[in-house]
mmCIF file of C-alpha atoms in Angstrom:
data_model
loop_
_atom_site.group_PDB
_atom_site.id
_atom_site.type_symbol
_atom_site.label_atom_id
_atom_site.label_comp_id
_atom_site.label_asym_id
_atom_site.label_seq_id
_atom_site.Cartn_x
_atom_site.Cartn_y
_atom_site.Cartn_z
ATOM 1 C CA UNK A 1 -40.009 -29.597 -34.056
ATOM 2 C CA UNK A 2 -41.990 -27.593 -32.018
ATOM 3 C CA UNK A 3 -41.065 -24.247 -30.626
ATOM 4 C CA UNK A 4 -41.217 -25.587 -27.203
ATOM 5 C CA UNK A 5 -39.111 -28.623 -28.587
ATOM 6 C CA UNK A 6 -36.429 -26.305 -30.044
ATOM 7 C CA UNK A 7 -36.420 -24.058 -27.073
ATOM 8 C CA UNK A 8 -35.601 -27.483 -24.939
ATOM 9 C CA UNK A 9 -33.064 -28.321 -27.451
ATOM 10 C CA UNK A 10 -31.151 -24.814 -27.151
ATOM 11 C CA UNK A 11 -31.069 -25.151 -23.213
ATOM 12 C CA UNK A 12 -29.719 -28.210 -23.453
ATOM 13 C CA UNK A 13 -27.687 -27.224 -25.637
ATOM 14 C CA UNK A 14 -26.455 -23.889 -23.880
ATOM 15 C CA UNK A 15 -25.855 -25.618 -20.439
ATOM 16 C CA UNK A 16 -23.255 -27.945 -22.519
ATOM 17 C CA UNK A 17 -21.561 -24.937 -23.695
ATOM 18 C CA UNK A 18 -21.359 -23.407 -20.577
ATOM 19 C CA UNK A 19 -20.033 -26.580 -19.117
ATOM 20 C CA UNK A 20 -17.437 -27.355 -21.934
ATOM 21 C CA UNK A 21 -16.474 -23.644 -21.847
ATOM 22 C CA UNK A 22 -15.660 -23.852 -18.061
ATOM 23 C CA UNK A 23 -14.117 -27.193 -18.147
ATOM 24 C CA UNK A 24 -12.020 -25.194 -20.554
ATOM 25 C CA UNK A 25 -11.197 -22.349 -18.695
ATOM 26 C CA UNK A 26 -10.633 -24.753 -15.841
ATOM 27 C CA UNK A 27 -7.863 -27.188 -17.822
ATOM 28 C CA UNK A 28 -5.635 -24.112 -18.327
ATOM 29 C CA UNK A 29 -6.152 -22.842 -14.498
ATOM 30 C CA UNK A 30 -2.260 -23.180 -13.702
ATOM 31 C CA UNK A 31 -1.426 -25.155 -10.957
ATOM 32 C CA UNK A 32 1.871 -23.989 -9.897
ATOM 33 C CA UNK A 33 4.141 -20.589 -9.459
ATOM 34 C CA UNK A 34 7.301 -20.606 -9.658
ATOM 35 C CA UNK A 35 9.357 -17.595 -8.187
ATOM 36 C CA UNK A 36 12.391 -15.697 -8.747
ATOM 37 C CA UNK A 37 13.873 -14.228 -6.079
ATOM 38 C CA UNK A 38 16.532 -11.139 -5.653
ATOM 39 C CA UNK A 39 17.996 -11.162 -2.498
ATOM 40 C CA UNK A 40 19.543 -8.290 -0.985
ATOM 41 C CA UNK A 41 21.705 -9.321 2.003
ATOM 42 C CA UNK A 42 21.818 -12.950 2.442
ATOM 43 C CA UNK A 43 19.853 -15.392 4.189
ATOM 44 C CA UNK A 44 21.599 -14.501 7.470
ATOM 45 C CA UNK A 45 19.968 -11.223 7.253
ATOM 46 C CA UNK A 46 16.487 -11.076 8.953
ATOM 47 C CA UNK A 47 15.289 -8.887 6.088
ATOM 48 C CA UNK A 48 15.962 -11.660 3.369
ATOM 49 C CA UNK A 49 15.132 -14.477 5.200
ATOM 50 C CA UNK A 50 11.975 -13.508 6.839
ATOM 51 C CA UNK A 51 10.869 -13.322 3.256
ATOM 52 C CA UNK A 52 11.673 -16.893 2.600
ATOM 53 C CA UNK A 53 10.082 -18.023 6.293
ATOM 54 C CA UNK A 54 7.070 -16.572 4.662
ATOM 55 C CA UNK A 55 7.184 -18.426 1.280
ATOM 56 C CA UNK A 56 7.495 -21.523 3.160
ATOM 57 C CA UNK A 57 4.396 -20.665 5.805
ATOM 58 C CA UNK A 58 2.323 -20.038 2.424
ATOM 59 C CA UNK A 59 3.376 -22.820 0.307
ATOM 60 C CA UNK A 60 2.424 -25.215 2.947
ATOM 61 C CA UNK A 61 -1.598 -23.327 2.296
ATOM 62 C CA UNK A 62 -1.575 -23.719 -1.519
ATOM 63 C CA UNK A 63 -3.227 -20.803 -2.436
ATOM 64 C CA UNK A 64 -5.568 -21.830 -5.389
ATOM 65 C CA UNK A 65 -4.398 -24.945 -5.287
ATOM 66 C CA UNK A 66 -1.371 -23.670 -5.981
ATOM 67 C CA UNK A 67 2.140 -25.112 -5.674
ATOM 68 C CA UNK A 68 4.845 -22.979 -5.172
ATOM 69 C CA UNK A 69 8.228 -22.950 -5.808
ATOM 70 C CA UNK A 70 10.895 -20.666 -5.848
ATOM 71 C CA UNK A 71 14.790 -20.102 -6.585
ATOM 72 C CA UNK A 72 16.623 -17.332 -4.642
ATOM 73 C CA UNK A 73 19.795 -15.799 -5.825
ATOM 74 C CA UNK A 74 23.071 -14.658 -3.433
ATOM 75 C CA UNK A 75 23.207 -11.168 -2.632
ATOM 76 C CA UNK A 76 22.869 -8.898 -5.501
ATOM 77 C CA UNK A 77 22.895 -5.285 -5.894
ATOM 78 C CA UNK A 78 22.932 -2.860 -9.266
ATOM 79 C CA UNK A 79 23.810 -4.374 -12.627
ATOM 80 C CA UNK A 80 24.450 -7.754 -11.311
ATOM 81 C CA UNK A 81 20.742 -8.224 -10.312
ATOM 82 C CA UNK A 82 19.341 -6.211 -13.388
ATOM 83 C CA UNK A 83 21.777 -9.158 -14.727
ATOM 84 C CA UNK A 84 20.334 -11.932 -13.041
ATOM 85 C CA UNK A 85 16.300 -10.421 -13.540
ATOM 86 C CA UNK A 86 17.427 -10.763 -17.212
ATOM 87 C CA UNK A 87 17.997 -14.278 -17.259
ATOM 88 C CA UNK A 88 15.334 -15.324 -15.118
ATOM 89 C CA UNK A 89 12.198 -13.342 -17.186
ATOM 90 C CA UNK A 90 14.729 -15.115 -20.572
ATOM 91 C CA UNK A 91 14.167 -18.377 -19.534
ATOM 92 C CA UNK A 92 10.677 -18.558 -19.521
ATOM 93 C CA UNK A 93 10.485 -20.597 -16.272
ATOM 94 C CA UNK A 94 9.776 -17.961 -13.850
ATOM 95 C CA UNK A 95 5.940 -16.323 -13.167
ATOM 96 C CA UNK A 96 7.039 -13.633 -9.692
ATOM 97 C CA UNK A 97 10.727 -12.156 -10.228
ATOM 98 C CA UNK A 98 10.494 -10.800 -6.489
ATOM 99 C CA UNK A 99 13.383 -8.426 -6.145
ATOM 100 C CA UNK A 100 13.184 -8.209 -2.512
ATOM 101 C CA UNK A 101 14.881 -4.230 -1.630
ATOM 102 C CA UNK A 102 15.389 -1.258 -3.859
ATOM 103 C CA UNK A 103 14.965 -2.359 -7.508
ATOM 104 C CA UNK A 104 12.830 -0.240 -9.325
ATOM 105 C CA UNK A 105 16.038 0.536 -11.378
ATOM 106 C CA UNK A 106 16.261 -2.417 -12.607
ATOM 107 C CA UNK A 107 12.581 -3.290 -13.043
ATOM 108 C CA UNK A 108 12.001 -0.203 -15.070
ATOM 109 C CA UNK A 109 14.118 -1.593 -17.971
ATOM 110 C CA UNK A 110 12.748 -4.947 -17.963
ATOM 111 C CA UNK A 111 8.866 -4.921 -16.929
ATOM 112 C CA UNK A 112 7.552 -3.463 -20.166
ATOM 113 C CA UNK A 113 9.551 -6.523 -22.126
ATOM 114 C CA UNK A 114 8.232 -9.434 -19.934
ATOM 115 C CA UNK A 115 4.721 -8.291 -19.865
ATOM 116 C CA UNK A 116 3.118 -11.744 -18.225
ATOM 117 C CA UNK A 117 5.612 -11.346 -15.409
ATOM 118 C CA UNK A 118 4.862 -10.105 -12.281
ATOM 119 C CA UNK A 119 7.621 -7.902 -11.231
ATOM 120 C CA UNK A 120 8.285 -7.283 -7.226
ATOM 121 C CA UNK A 121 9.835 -4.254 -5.126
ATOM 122 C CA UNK A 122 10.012 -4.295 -1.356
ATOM 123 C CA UNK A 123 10.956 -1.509 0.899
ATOM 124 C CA UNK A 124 11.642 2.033 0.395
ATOM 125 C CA UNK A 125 14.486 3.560 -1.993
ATOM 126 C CA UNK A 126 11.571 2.459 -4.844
ATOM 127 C CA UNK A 127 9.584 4.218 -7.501
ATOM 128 C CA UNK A 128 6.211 3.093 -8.110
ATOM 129 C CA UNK A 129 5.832 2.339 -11.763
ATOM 130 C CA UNK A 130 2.310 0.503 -11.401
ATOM 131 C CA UNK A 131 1.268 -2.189 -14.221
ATOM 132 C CA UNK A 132 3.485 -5.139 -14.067
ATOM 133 C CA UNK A 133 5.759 -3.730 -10.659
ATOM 134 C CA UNK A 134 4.238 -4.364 -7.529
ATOM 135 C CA UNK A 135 5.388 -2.461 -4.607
ATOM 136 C CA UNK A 136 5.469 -4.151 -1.085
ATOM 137 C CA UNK A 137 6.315 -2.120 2.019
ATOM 138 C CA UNK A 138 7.104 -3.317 5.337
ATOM 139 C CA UNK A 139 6.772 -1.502 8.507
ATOM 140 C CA UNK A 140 7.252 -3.065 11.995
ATOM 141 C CA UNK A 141 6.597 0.257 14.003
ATOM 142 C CA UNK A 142 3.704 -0.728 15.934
ATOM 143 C CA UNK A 143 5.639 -3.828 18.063
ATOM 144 C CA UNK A 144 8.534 -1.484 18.209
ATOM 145 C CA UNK A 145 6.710 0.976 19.891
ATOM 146 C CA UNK A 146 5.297 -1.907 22.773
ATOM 147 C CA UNK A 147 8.980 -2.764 22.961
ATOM 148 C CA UNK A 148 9.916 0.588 23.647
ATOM 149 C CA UNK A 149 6.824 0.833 26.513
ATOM 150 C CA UNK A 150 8.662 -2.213 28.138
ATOM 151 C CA UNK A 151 12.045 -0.220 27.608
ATOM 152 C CA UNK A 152 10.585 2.847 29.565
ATOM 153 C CA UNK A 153 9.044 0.747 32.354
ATOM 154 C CA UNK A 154 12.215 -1.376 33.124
ATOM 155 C CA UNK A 155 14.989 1.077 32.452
ATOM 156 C CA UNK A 156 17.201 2.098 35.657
ATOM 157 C CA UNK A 157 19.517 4.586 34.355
ATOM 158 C CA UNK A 158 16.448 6.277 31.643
ATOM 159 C CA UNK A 159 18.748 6.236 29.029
ATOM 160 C CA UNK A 160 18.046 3.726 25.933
ATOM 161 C CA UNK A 161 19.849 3.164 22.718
ATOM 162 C CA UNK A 162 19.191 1.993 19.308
ATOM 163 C CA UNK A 163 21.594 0.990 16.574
ATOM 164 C CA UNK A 164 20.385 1.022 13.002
ATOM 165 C CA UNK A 165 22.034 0.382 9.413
ATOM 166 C CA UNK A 166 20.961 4.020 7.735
ATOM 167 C CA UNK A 167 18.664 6.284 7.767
ATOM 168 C CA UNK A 168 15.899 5.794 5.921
ATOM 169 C CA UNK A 169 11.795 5.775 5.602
ATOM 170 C CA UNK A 170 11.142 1.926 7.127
ATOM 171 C CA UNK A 171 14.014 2.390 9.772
ATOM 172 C CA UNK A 172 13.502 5.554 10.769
ATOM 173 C CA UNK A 173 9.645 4.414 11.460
ATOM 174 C CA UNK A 174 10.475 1.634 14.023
ATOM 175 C CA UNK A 175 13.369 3.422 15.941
ATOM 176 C CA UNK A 176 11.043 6.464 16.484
ATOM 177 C CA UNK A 177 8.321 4.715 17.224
ATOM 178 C CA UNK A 178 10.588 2.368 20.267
ATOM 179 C CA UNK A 179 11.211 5.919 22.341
ATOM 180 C CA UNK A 180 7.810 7.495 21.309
ATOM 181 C CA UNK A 181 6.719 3.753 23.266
ATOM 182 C CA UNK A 182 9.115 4.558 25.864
ATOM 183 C CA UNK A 183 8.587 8.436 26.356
ATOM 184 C CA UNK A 184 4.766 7.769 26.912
ATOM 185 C CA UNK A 185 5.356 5.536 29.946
ATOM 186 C CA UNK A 186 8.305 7.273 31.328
ATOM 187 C CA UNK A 187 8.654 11.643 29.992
ATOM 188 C CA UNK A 188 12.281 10.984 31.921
ATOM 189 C CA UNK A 189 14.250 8.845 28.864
ATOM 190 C CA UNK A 190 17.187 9.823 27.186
ATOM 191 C CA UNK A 191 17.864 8.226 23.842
ATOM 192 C CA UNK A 192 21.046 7.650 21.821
ATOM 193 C CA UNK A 193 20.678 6.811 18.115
ATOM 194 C CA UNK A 194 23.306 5.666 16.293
ATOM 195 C CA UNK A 195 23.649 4.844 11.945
ATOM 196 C CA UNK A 196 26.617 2.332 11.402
ATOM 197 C CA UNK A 197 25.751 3.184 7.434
ATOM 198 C CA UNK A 198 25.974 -0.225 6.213
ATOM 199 C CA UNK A 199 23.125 -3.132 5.586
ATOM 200 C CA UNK A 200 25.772 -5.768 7.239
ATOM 201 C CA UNK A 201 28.650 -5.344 9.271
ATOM 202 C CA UNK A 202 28.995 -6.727 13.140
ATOM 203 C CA UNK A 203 31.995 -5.302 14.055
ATOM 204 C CA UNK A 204 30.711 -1.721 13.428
ATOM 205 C CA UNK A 205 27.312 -2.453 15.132
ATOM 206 C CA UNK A 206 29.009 -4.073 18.354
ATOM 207 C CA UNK A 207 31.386 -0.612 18.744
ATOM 208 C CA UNK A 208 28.630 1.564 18.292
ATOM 209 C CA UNK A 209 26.458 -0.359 21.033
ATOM 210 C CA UNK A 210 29.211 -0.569 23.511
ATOM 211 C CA UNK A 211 29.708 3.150 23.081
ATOM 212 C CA UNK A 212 26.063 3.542 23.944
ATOM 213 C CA UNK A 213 26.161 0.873 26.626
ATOM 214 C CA UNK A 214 29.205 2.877 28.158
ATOM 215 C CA UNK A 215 26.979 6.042 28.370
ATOM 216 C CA UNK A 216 24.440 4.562 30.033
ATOM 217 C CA UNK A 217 22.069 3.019 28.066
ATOM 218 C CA UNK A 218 20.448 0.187 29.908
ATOM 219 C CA UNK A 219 18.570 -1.343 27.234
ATOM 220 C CA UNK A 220 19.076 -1.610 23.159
ATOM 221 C CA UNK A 221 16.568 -1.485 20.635
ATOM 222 C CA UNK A 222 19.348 -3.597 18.383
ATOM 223 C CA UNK A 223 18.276 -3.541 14.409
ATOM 224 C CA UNK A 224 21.625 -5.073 13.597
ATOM 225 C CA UNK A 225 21.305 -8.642 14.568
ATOM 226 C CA UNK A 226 24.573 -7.959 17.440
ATOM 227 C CA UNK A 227 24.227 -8.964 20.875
ATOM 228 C CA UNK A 228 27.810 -9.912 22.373
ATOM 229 C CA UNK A 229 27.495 -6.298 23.615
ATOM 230 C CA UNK A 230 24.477 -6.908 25.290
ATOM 231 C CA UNK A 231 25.481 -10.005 26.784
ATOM 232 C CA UNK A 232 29.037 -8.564 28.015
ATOM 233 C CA UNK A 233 27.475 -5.778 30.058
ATOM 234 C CA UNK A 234 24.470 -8.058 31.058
ATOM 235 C CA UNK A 235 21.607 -6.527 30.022
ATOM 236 C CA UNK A 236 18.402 -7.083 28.097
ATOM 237 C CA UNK A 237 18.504 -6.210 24.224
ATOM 238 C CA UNK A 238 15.351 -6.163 21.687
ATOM 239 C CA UNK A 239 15.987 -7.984 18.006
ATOM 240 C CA UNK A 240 14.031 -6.789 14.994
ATOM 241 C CA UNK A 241 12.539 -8.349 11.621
ATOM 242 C CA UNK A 242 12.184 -11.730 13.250
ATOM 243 C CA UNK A 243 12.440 -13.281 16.584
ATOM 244 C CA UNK A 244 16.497 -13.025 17.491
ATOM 245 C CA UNK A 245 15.552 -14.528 20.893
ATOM 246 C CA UNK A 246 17.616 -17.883 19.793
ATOM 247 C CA UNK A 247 20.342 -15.509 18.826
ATOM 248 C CA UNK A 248 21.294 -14.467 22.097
ATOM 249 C CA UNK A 249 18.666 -16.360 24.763
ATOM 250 C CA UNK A 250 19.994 -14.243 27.773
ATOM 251 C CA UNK A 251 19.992 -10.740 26.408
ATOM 252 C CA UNK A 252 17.199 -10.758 23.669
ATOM 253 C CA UNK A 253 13.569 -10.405 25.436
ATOM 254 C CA UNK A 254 11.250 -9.341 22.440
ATOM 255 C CA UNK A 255 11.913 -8.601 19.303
ATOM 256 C CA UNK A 256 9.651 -6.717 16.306
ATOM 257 C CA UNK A 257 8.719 -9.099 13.559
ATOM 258 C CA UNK A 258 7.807 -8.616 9.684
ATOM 259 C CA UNK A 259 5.934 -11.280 8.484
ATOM 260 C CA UNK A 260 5.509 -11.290 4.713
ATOM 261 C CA UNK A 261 2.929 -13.875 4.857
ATOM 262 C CA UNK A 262 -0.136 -11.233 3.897
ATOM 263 C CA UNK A 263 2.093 -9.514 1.042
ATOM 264 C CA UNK A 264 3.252 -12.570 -0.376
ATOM 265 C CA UNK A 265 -0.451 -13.483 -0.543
ATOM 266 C CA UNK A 266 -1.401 -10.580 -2.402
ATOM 267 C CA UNK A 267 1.047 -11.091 -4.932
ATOM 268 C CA UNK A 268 -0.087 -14.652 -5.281
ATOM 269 C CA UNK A 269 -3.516 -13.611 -5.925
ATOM 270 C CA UNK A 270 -2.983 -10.861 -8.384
ATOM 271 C CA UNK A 271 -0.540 -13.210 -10.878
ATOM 272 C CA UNK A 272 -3.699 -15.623 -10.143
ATOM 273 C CA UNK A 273 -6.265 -13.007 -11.161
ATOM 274 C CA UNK A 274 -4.087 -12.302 -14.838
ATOM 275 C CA UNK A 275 -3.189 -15.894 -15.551
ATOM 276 C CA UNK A 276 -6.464 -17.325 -14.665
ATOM 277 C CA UNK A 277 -8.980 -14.902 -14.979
ATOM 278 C CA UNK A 278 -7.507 -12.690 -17.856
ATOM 279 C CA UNK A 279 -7.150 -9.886 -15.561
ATOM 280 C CA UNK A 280 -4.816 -6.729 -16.099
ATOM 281 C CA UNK A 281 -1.603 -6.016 -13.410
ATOM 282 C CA UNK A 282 -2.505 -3.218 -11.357
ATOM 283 C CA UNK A 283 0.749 -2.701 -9.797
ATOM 284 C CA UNK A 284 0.692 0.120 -7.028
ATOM 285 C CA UNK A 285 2.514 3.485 -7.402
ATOM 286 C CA UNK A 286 2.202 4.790 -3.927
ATOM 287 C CA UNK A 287 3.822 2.954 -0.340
ATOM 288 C CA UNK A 288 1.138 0.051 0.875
ATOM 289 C CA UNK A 289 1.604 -1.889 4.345
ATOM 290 C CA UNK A 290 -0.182 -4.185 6.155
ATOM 291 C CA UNK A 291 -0.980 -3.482 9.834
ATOM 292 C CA UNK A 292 0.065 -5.240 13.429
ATOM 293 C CA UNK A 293 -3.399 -6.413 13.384
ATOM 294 C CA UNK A 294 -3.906 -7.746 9.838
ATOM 295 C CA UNK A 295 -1.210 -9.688 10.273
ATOM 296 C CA UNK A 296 2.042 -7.622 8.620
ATOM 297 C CA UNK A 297 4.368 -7.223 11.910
ATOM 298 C CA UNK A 298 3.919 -8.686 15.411
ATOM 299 C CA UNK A 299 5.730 -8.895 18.849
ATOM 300 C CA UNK A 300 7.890 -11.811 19.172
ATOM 301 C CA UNK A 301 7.104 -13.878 22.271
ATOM 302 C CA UNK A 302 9.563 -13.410 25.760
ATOM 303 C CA UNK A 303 10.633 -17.337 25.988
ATOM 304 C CA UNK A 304 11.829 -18.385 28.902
ATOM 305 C CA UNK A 305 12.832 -14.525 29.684
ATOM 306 C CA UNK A 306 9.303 -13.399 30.816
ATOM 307 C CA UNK A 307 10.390 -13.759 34.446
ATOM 308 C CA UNK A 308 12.349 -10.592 34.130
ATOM 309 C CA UNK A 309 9.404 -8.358 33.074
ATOM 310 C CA UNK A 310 7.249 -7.338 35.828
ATOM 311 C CA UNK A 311 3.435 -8.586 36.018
ATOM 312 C CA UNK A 312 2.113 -5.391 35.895
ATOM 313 C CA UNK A 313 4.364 -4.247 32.845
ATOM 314 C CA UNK A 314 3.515 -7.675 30.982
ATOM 315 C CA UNK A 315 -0.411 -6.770 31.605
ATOM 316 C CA UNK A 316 0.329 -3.488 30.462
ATOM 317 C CA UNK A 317 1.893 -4.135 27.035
ATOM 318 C CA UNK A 318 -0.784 -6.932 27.002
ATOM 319 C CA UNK A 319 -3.202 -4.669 27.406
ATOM 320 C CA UNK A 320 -1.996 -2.043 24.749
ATOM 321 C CA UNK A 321 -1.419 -4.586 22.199
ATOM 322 C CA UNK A 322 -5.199 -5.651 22.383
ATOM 323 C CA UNK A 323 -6.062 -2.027 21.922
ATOM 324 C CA UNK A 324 -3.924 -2.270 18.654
ATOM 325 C CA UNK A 325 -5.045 -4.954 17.656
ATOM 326 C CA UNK A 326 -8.706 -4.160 17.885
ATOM 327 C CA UNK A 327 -7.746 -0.812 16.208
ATOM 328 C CA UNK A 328 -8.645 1.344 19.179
ATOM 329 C CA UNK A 329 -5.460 2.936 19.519
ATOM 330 C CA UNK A 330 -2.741 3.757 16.981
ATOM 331 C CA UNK A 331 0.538 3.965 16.884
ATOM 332 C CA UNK A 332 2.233 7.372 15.907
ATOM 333 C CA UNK A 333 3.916 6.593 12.202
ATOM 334 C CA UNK A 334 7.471 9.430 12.496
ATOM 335 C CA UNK A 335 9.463 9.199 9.201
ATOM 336 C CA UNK A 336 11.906 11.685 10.726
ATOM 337 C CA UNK A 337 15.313 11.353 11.077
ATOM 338 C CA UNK A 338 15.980 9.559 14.767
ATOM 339 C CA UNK A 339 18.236 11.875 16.660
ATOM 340 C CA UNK A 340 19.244 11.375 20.127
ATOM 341 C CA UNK A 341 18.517 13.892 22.574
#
């Protein structure tokens, strides 16, 4: 055989290796995901169930082909869900165990063990461990802040309130950014903030809005899903974490939206990048959101109340929102604590 011969014969042969090798790598491509998930409050909460909303929106685009399922648990908190993480990574049928709040805790005793699995954190109260943990944050303070414009444009008395469960990094962000919104448009607002220290409890959240109702307040930046208030005195409420309009259709005009559809991605694509491509978790150790404009929060549409806002304050917060959206103006980010003054 000639050299030119055997030089044929090795490409030949070479471009069959290459092909068998990525027919190979191709047959064990997987072609589902199945996912654990933690929840923290309940479906009936916005925080939990904008999570699932999101799971649903990406299933139906099968990332890589990808077909996703998942199993969510009732609220857990503590030892139960280290508990139920346990089982889940045990039975070998899980890829994601997305513990959907503060579980770090729990994560920290388990992630090293279950090396293939992709552990999930959302929200602050976390640590960042990195590796196998990944850390998603959610922060809806840029559409609170154009709901608080709209609040400082339509107010009467220039007093606003805001109810919230506690204190913490990813409330205190939205609630200061709603009267930062309203302060720019009107210097003349009064604000009453008020904690009802608890994830879930209505009667709690409907006394503390009456009280601010009964002082004034005019319009409610509500974070506590409780609108009976709102609706007894007759006036115009804002929802947050997902659109609450259908909640209470006369009272709730906007409302400040997480959508998990970008995070949920990400996670998708990094368990994609070890199991298919070999690659190393590279969990994050420090807080990472996604922006109004690539697609982690948004404004929730006014239904069939957009007759009550003004023309010139709907082309207004039109007009602002384009300017976030195009990056040309940001919001203030204020982790204080909210106080009223």
């Amino acid at each position: 055989m000639t050299f030119f011969k055997r030089a044929a014969a090795l490409s030949v042969l070479a471009i069959a290796c290459i092909a068998i090798g990525t027919g190979l790598a191709r047959a064990t491509e997987p072609d589902k995901v199945r996912i654990a998930v933690i929840l923290s409050a309940g479906l009936e909460s916005g925080w939990d169930a904008t999570l699932i909303q999101a799971l649903e929106r990406v299933k139906a685009k099968k990332p890589h082909g990808l077909e996703i399922t998942w199993k969510n648990t009732d609220p857990l908190w503590g030892d139960d869900a280290g508990d139920a993480m346990r089982v889940f990574a045990e039975s070998g049928q899980y890829d994601i165990i997305w513990a959907h709040s503060s579980y770090s805790d729990q994560v920290k005793k388990l992630k090293d063990e279950f090396p293939d699995i992709l552990f999930v954190v959302a929200g602050s109260g976390n640590e960042g461990l990195g590796g196998n943990q990944y850390w998603v944050y959610k922060r809806t303070y840029e559409p609170a802040y154009l709901l608080g414009t709209i609040a400082g444009k339509m107010t009467k008395s220039n007093k606003l309130g805001a109810v919230g469960p506690f204190p913490s990094d990813d409330i205190n962000d939205e609630i200061n950014a709603f009267f930062d919104g309203a302060k720019a448009v009107n210097p003349k607002i009064e604000r009453s903030v008020a904690f009802i220290e608890s994830w879930y409890d209505p009667a709690k959240a409907a006394a503390y809005t009456s009280a601010q109702i009964a002082t004034g307040a005019d319009l409610i930046f509500q974070l506590m899903d409780t609108f009976k208030p709102c609706e007894e005195a007759k006036i115009l409420c804002f929802g947050a974490l997902q659109d609450q309009h259908s909640l209470s259709p006369s009272t709730v005009l906007s409302s400040a939206m997480a959508l998990w559809d970008p995070d949920v991605n990400h996670i998708i694509d990094a368990w994609w990048a070890h199991k298919a491509e070999g690659k190393p978790y590279a969990g994050n150790t420090d807080k990472q959101w996604v922006s109004m404009k690539d697609g982690g929060a948004a404004m929730a549409p006014y239904g069939e109340l957009e007759s009550k806002l003004p023309q010139d304050v709907r082309g207004d917060v039109e007009a602002l929102k384009a300017k976030i959206m195009a990056g040309s103006f940001e919001v203030p980010l204020d982790l204080s604590d909210p106080k009223a003054h």
